[in-house]
PDB file of C-alpha atoms and ligand atoms in Angstrom:
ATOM      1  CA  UNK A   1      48.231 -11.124 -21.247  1.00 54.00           C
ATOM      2  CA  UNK A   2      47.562  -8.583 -18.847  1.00 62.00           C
ATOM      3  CA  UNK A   3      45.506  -9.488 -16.074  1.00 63.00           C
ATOM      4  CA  UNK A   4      43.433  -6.720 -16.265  1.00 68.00           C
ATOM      5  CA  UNK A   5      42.512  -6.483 -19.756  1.00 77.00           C
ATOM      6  CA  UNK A   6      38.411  -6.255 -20.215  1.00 82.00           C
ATOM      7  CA  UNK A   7      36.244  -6.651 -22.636  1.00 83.00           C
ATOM      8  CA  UNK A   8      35.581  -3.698 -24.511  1.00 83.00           C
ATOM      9  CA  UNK A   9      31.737  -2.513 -23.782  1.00 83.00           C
ATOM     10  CA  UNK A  10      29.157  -3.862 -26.100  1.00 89.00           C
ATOM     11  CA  UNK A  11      26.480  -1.084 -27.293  1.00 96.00           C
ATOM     12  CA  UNK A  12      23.429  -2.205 -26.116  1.00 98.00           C
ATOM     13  CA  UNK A  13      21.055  -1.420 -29.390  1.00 98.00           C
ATOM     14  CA  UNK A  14      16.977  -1.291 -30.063  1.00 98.00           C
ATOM     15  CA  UNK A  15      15.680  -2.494 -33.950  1.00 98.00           C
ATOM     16  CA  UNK A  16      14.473   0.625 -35.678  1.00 98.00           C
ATOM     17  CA  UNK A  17      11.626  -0.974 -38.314  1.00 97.00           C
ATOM     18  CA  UNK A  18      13.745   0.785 -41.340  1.00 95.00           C
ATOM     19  CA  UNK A  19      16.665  -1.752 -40.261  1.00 96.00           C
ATOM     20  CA  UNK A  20      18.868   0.865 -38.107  1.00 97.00           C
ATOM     21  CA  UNK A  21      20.046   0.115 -34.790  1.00 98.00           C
ATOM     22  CA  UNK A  22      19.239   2.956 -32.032  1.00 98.00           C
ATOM     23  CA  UNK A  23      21.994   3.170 -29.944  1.00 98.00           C
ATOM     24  CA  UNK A  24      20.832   2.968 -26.170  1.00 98.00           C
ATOM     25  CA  UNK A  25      22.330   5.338 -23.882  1.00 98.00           C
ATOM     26  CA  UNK A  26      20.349   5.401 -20.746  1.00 98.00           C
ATOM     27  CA  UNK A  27      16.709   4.460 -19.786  1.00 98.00           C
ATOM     28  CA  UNK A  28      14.483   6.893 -17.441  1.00 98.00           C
ATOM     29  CA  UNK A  29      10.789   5.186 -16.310  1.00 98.00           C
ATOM     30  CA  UNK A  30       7.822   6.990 -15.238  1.00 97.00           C
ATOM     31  CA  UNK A  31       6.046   5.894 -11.909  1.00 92.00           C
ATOM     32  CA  UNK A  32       2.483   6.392 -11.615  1.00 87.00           C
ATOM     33  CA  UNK A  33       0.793   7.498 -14.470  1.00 91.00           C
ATOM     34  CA  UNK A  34      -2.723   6.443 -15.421  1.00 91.00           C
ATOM     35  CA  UNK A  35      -4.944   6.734 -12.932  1.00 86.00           C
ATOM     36  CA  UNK A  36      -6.130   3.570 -12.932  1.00 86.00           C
ATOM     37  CA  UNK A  37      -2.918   2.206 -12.175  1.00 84.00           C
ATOM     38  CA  UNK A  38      -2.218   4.424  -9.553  1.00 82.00           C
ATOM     39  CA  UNK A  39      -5.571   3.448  -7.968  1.00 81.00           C
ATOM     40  CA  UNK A  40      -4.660  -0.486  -7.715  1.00 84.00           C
ATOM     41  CA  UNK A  41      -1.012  -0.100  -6.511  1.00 82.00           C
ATOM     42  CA  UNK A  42      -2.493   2.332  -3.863  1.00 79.00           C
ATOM     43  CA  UNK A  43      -0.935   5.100  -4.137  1.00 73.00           C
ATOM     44  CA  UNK A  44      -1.558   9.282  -4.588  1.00 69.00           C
ATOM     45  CA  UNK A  45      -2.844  10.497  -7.652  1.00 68.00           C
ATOM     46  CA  UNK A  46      -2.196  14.293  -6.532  1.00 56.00           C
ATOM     47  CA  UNK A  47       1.582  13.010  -5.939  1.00 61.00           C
ATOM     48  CA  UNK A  48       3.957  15.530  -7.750  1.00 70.00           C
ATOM     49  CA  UNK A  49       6.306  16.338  -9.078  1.00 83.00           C
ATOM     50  CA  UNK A  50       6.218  12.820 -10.981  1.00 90.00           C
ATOM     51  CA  UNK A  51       8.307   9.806  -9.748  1.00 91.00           C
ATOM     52  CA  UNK A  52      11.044   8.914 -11.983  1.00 96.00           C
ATOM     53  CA  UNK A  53      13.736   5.967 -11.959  1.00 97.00           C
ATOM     54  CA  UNK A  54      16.533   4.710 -14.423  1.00 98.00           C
ATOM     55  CA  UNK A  55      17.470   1.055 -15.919  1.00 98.00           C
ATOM     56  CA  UNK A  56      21.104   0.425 -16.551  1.00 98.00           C
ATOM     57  CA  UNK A  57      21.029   0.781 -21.035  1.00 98.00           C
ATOM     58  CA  UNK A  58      22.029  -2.808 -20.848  1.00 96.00           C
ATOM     59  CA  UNK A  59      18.931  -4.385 -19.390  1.00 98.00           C
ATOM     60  CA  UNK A  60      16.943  -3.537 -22.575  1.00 98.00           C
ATOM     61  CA  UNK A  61      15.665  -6.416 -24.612  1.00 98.00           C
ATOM     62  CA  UNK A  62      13.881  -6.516 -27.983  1.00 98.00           C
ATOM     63  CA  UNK A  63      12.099 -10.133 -27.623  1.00 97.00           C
ATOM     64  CA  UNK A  64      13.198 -13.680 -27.481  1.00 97.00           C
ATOM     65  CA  UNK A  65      13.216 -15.557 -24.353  1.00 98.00           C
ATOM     66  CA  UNK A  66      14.000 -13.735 -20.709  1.00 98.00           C
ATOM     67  CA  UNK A  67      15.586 -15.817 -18.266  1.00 97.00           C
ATOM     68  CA  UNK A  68      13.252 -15.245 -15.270  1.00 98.00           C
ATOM     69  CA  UNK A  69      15.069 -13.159 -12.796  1.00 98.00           C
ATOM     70  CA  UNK A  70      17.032 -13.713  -9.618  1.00 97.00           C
ATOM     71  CA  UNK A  71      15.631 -13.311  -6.059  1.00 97.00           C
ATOM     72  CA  UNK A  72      12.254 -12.625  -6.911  1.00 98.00           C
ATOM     73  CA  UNK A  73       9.111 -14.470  -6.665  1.00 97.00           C
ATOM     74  CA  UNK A  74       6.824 -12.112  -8.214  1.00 98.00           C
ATOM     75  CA  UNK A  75       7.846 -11.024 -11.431  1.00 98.00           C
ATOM     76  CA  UNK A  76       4.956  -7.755 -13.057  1.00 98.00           C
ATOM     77  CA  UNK A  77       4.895  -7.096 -16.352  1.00 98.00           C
ATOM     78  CA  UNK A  78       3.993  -3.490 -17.261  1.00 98.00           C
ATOM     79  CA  UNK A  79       3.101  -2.432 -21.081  1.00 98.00           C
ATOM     80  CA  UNK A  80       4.120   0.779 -21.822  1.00 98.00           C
ATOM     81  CA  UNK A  81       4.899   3.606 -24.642  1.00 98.00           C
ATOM     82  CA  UNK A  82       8.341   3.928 -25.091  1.00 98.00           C
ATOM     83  CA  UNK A  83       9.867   7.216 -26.530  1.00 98.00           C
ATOM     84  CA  UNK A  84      13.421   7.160 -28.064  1.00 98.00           C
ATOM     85  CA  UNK A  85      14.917  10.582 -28.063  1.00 98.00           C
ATOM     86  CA  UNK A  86      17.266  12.048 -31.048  1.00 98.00           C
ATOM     87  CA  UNK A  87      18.078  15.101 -28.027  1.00 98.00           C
ATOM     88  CA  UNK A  88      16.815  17.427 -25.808  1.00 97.00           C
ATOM     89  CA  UNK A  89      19.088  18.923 -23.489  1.00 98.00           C
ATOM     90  CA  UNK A  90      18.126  20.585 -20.556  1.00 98.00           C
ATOM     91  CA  UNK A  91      14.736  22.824 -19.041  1.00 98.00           C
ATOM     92  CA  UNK A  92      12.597  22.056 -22.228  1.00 98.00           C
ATOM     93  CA  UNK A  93       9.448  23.727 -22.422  1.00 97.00           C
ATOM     94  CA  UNK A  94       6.753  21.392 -23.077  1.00 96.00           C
ATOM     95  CA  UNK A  95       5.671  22.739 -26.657  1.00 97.00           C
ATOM     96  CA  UNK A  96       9.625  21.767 -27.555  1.00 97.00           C
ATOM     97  CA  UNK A  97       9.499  18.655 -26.460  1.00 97.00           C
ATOM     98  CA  UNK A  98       8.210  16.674 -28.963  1.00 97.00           C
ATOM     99  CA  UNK A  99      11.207  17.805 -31.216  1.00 98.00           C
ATOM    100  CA  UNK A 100      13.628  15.544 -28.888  1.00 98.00           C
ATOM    101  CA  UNK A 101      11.454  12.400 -29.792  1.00 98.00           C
ATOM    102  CA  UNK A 102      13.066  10.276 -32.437  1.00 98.00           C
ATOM    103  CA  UNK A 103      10.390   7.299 -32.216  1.00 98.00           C
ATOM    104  CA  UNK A 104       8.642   5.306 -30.614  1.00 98.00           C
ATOM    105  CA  UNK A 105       8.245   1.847 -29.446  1.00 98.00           C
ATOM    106  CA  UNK A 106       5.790  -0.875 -27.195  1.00 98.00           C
ATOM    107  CA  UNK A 107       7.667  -1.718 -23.766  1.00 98.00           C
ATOM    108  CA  UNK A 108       7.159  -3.893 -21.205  1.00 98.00           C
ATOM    109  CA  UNK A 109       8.346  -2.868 -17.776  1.00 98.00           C
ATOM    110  CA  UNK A 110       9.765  -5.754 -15.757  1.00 98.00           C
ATOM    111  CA  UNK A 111       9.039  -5.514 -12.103  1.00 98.00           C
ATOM    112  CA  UNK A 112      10.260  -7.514  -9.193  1.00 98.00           C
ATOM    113  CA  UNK A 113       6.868  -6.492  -7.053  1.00 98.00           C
ATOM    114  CA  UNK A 114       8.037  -8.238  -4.293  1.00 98.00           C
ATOM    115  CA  UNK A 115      11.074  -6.027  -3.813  1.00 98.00           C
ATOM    116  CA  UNK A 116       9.463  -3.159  -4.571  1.00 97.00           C
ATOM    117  CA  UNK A 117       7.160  -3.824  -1.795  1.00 96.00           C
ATOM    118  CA  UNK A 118      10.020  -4.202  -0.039  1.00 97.00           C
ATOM    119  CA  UNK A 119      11.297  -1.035  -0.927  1.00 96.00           C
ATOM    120  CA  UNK A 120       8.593   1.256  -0.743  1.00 93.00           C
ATOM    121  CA  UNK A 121       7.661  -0.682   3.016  1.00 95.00           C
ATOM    122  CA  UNK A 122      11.734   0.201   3.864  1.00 96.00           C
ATOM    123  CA  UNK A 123      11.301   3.985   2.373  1.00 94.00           C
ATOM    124  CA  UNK A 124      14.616   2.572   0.041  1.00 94.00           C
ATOM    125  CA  UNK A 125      15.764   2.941  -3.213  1.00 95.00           C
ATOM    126  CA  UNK A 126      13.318   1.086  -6.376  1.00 96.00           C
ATOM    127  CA  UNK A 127      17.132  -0.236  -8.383  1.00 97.00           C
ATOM    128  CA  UNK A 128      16.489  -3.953  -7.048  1.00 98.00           C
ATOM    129  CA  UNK A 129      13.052  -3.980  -8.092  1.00 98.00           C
ATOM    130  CA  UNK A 130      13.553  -2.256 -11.516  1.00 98.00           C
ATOM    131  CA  UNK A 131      16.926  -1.763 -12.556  1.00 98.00           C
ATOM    132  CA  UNK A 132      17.609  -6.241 -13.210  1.00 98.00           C
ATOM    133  CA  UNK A 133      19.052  -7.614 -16.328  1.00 97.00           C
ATOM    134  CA  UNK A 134      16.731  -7.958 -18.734  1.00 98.00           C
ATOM    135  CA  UNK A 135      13.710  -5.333 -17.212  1.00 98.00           C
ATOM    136  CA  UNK A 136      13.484  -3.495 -20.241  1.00 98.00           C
ATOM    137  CA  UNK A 137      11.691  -4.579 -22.967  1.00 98.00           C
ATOM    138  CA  UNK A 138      11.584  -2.188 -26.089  1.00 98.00           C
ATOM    139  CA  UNK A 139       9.719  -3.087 -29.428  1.00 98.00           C
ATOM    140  CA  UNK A 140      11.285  -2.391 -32.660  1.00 98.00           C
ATOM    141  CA  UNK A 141      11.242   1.642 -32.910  1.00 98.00           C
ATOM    142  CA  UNK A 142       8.827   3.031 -35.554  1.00 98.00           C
ATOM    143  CA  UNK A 143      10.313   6.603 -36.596  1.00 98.00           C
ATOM    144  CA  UNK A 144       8.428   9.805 -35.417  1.00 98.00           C
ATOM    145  CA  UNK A 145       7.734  11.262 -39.161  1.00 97.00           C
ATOM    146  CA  UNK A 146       6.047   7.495 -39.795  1.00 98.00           C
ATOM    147  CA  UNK A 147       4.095   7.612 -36.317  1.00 98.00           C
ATOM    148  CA  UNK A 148       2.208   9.624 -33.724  1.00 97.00           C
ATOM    149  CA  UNK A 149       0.361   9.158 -30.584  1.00 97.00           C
ATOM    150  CA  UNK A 150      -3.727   9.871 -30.928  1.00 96.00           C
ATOM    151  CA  UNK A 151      -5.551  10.392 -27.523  1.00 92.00           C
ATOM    152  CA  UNK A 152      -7.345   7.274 -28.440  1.00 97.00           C
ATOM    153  CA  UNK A 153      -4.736   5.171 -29.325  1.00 98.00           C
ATOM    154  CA  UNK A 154      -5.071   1.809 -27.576  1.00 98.00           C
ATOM    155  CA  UNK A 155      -1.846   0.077 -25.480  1.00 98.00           C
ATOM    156  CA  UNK A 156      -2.606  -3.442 -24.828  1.00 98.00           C
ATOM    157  CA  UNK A 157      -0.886  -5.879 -23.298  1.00 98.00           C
ATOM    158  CA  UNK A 158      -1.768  -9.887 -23.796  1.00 98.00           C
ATOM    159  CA  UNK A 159      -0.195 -12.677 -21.518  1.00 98.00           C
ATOM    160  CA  UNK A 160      -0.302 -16.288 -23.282  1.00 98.00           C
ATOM    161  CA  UNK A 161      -2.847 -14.609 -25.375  1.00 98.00           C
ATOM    162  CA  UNK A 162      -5.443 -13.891 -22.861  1.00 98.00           C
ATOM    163  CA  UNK A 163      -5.719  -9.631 -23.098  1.00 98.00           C
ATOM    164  CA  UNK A 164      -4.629  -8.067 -19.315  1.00 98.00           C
ATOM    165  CA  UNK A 165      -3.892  -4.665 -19.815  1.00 98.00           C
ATOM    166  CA  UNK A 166      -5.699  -1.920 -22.474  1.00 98.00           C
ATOM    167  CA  UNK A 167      -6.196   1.513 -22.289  1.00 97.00           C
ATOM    168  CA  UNK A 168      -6.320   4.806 -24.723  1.00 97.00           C
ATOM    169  CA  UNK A 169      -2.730   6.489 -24.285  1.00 97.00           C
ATOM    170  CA  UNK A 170      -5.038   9.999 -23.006  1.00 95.00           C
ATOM    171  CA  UNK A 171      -5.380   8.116 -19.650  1.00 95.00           C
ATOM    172  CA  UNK A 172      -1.912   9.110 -19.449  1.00 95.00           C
ATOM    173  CA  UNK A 173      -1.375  11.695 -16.208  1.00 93.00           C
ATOM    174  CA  UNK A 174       1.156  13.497 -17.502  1.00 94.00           C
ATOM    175  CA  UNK A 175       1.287  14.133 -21.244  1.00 95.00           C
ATOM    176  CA  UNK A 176       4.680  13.451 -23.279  1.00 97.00           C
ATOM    177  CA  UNK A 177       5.506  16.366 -23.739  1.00 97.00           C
ATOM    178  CA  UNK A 178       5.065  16.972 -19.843  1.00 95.00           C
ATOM    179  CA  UNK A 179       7.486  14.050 -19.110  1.00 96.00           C
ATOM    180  CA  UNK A 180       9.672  14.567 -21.444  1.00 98.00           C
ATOM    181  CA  UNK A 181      10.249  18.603 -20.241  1.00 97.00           C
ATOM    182  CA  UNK A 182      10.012  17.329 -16.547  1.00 96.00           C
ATOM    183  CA  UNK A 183      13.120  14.732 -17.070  1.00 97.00           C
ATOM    184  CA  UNK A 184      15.197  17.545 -18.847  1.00 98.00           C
ATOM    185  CA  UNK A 185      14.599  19.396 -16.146  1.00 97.00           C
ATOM    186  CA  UNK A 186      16.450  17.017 -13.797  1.00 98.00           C
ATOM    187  CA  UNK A 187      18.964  15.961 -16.785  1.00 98.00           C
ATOM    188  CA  UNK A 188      20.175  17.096 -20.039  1.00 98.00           C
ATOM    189  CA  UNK A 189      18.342  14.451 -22.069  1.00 98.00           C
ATOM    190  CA  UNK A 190      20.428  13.639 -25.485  1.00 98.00           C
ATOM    191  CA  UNK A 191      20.347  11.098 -28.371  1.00 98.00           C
ATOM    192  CA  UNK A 192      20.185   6.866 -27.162  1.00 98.00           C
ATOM    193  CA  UNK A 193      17.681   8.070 -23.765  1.00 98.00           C
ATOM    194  CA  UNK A 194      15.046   5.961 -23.729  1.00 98.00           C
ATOM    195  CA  UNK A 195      11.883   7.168 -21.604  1.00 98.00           C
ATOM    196  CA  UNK A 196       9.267   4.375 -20.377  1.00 98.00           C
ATOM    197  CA  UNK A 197       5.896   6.628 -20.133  1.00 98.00           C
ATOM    198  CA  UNK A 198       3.710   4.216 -17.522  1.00 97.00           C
ATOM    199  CA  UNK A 199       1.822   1.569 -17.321  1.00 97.00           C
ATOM    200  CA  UNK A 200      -2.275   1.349 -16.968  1.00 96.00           C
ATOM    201  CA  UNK A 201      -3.924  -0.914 -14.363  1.00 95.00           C
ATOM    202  CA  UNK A 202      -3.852  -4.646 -15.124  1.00 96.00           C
ATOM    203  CA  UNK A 203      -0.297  -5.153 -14.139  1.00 97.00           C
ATOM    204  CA  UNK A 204       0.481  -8.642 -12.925  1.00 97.00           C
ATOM    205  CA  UNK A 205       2.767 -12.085 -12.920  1.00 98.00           C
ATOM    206  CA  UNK A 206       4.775 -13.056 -15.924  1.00 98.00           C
ATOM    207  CA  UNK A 207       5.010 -16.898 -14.778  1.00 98.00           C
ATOM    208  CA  UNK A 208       7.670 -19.653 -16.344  1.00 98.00           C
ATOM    209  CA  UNK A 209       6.911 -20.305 -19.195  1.00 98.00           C
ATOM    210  CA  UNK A 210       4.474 -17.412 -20.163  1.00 98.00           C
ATOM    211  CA  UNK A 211       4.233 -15.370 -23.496  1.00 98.00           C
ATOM    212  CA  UNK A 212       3.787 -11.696 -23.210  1.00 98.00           C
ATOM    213  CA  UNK A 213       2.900  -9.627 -26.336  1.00 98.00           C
ATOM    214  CA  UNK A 214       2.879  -5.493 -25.807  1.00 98.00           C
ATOM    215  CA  UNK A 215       0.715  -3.879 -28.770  1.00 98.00           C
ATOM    216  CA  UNK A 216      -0.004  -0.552 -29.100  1.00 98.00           C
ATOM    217  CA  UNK A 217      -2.013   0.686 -32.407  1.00 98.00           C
ATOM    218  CA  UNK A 218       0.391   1.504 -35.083  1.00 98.00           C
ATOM    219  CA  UNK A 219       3.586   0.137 -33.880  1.00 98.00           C
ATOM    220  CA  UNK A 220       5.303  -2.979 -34.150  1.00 98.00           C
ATOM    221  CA  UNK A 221       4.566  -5.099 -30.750  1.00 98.00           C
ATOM    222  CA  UNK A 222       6.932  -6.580 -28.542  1.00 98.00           C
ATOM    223  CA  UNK A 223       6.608  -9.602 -28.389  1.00 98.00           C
ATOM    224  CA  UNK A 224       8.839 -12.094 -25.667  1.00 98.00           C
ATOM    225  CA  UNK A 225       8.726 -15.304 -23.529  1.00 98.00           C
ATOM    226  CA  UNK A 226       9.691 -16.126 -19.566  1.00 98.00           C
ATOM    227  CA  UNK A 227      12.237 -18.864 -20.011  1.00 97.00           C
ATOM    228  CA  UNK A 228      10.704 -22.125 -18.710  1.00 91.00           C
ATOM    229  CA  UNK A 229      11.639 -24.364 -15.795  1.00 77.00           C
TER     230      UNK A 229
HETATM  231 MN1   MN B   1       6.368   1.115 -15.211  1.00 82.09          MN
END
């Protein structure tokens, strides 16, 4: 055997509700954008252009039981909209960018707060605070020709079944189509991206132990549980 010899890579994948798999090829986040959210993390609402940050594709999660993560003592969950791209490329003007979007999924967002405190005290990179194994949550994917946003369509998020976070996706700062042509402006976006579109305010501790169910109206929720003591 050679001593070297690896594994070969395993394909991290998200359910599409037809029964596909969507290959994951990387995961961009959105910082900071709903108002609301912005106002209880204390931070800028006039901030631009908007704050962006990755996830490795292999820290995405479609349910089932999280371990709860190392060297943290203040694990956030963070509902969000997640938007699976088909393409893109790059500098897409925002009335394209809707064409990149293959579906769309609920999210969750897994924050070590602490280290992100950290961070943002230390002017220092978010990766420790976002970028963990298992941060990613992503819902089954409902197809874009079966599914599309409304202004009033409601994100919720529910933790052991008591409601924390809901708000109509229009309290969004920047629109889809203004992320999406944003990101491809910094890279060419392609088929597998993933795109986490921001939480609203509500965010908080996902304890040992606790069930957290994403729902947003129309889509199949994501549904997943902190591993227990
Ligand atoms: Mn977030």
């Amino acid at each position: 055997m050679n001593a070297f010899a690896v594994a070969p890579p395993v394909q991290p994948v998200v359910p599409v509700r037809d029964g596909r798999d969507f290959p994951v090829r990387r995961i961009f986040c959105i910082g900071r954008n709903y108002a609301d959210h912005v106002a209880e993390m204390g931070g800028d609402l006039k901030t631009t252009p908007p704050t962006f940050f990755t996830k490795p594709a292999d820290a995405v999660f479609s349910g089932g039981v999280v371990a709860y993560p190392l060297a943290t003592n203040d694990l956030h969950f963070e509902g969000e909209l997640v938007v699976a791209l088909k393409g893109g490329g790059q500098m897409l003007p925002p009335d394209k960018a809707m064409d990149a979007i293959f579906g769309f999924a609920a999210g969750c967002d897994l924050t070590r707060r602490d280290l992100q405190a950290q961070a943002k005290q230390q002017r220092g990179p978010w990766d420790v605070a976002k970028a963990f194994d298992m941060s990613a949550g992503v819902g089954e994917i409902t197809p874009a020709s079966q599914w599309q946003p409304m202004e009033q369509t409601r994100l919720r998020l529910s933790c052991n079944g008591e409601e924390r976070q809901n708000a109509v996706l229009s309290q969004m700062i920047w629109s889809l189509p203004e992320i999406i042509a944003n990101l491809s402006g910094l890279f060419a976006l392609k088929a597998g991206d993933l795109v986490f579109t921001g939480t609203p305010a509500g965010v908080g501790p996902a304890k040992q132990g606790d069930t957290i169910s994403v729902e947003v109206d129309g889509l199949c929720p994501l549904k997943f549980q902190i591993a227990g003591e």
